[in-house]
Coordinates of C-alpha atoms in Angstrom, one line a residue:
M60 CA 0.0 0.0 0.0
Q61 CA 2.9 2.3 0.8
Q62 CA 4.2 1.9 -2.8
V63 CA 0.8 2.8 -4.3
K64 CA 0.7 6.0 -2.2
L65 CA 4.2 6.8 -3.3
F66 CA 3.4 6.2 -7.0
F67 CA 0.3 8.4 -6.9
S68 CA 2.1 11.2 -5.0
K69 CA 4.9 11.1 -7.7
G70 CA 2.3 11.0 -10.4
S71 CA 0.6 14.1 -8.9
N72 CA 3.9 15.9 -8.9
I73 CA 4.4 15.1 -12.5
M74 CA 0.9 16.1 -13.4
L75 CA 1.3 19.4 -11.5
S76 CA 4.6 20.0 -13.2
I77 CA 3.0 19.4 -16.6
L78 CA 0.1 21.7 -15.7
L79 CA 2.5 24.5 -14.6
L80 CA 4.5 24.1 -17.8
I81 CA 1.4 24.4 -19.9
V82 CA 0.3 27.5 -18.0
F83 CA 3.8 29.0 -18.4
V84 CA 3.9 28.4 -22.1
C85 CA 0.4 30.0 -22.5
L86 CA 1.5 33.1 -20.6
V87 CA 4.6 33.4 -22.7
I88 CA 2.6 33.2 -25.9
T89 CA 0.0 35.6 -24.7
L90 CA 2.4 38.2 -23.3
K91 CA 5.0 38.0 -26.1
P92 CA 5.2 41.3 -28.0
R93 CA 3.7 41.1 -31.5
D94 CA 5.5 42.4 -34.6
S95 CA 2.4 42.4 -36.8
G96 CA -1.3 43.4 -36.5
V97 CA -3.0 46.5 -35.0
Q98 CA -1.1 47.9 -32.1
S99 CA -0.8 50.9 -29.8
I100 CA 2.8 52.0 -29.4
N101 CA 4.4 54.8 -27.4
L102 CA 7.9 55.9 -28.4
D103 CA 10.5 58.4 -27.3
R104 CA 9.3 58.7 -23.7
D105 CA 5.7 59.1 -24.9
R106 CA 6.6 62.0 -27.3
L107 CA 5.2 59.9 -30.1
Q108 CA 2.1 57.7 -30.0
Y109 CA 1.0 55.4 -32.8
R110 CA -2.2 53.4 -33.2
G111 CA -2.6 51.3 -36.3
A112 CA -1.3 48.5 -38.4
V113 CA 2.2 47.1 -37.9
E114 CA 4.1 44.7 -40.1
K115 CA 7.5 43.2 -39.2
G116 CA 7.8 45.8 -36.4
R117 CA 7.2 48.8 -38.7
F118 CA 4.2 51.0 -39.2
S119 CA 2.5 49.6 -42.3
G120 CA -1.1 50.1 -43.4
D121 CA -3.7 52.5 -41.9
G122 CA -2.7 54.3 -38.7
K123 CA -2.5 57.5 -36.7
L124 CA 0.7 59.0 -35.4
M125 CA 0.3 61.7 -32.7
L126 CA 3.1 63.9 -31.5
K127 CA 3.3 65.4 -28.0
N128 CA 3.2 69.0 -29.4
G129 CA -0.3 68.3 -30.9
D130 CA 0.7 67.5 -34.5
Y131 CA -0.8 64.3 -35.9
Y132 CA -0.9 62.3 -39.1
T133 CA -3.8 60.0 -40.1
G134 CA -3.5 57.8 -43.1
Q135 CA -1.4 55.1 -44.7
F136 CA 2.1 54.0 -43.8
K137 CA 4.6 51.8 -45.5
N138 CA 7.9 50.6 -43.9
G139 CA 7.5 53.1 -41.1
R140 CA 6.9 56.2 -43.3
F141 CA 3.9 58.2 -44.6
E142 CA 3.0 56.5 -47.9
G143 CA -0.3 56.8 -49.8
A144 CA -3.3 58.9 -48.9
G145 CA -3.1 60.8 -45.6
Q146 CA -3.6 64.0 -43.7
F147 CA -1.1 65.9 -41.5
I148 CA -2.5 68.5 -39.1
S149 CA -0.1 70.8 -37.4
H150 CA -0.6 72.4 -33.9
E151 CA 0.3 75.7 -35.6
G152 CA -2.9 75.7 -37.6
W153 CA -2.0 74.5 -41.1
Q154 CA -2.9 71.1 -42.5
Y155 CA -2.1 69.1 -45.6
K156 CA -4.3 66.4 -47.1
G157 CA -3.3 64.3 -50.1
Q158 CA -0.7 61.8 -51.2
F159 CA 2.6 61.0 -49.5
K160 CA 5.6 59.2 -50.8
A161 CA 8.6 58.1 -48.7
G162 CA 7.4 60.3 -45.8
A163 CA 6.9 63.6 -47.8
P164 CA 3.9 65.1 -49.6
Y165 CA 4.0 63.9 -53.2
G166 CA 1.4 64.2 -55.9
K167 CA -2.0 65.7 -55.7
G168 CA -2.7 67.5 -52.4
E169 CA -4.3 70.4 -50.6
L170 CA -2.5 72.7 -48.1
K171 CA -4.7 74.9 -45.9
K172 CA -3.1 77.8 -44.0
N173 CA -4.5 81.0 -42.6
H174 CA -8.0 80.4 -44.3
V175 CA -6.3 80.0 -47.7
T176 CA -6.3 76.7 -49.6
Y177 CA -3.6 75.8 -52.0
K178 CA -4.3 72.9 -54.4
G179 CA -1.9 71.2 -56.7
D180 CA 1.0 68.8 -57.2
L181 CA 3.9 68.4 -54.8
V182 CA 7.2 66.7 -55.3
N183 CA 9.3 65.8 -52.3
G184 CA 7.1 68.1 -50.2
K185 CA 7.5 71.1 -52.5
Y186 CA 4.7 72.8 -54.4
Q187 CA 5.0 72.6 -58.2
E188 CA 3.8 75.6 -60.0
S189 CA 1.6 74.8 -62.9
K190 CA 3.0 75.5 -66.4
N191 CA 0.6 77.3 -68.7

């Protein structure tokens, strides 16, 4: 009878160890930082806040980037940069809405400043005057 009690007590320890191992693995999987999907990220001591799609650890897809000074960008990202359709609103009162390429306004866009709206093409963030 003593051997039976010893066997079951050892079996209980093995079962408990297996159960604890399973719980540990589940916690590691659940708490592991993700490098893809929709995320909220604070950077540079909370000077930058990002909420949106992340792919391979970089902002990619739709998202919103907010700066501590009140500036923010809402739109598309690719490889961590503004890319595609988006809108940048400055805390100084101006805003740009249009296309971005490699982090800069590029293509058709609209700049609003001091109740005046400028529409046109931009290349590398610079307004291109129309040639008539």
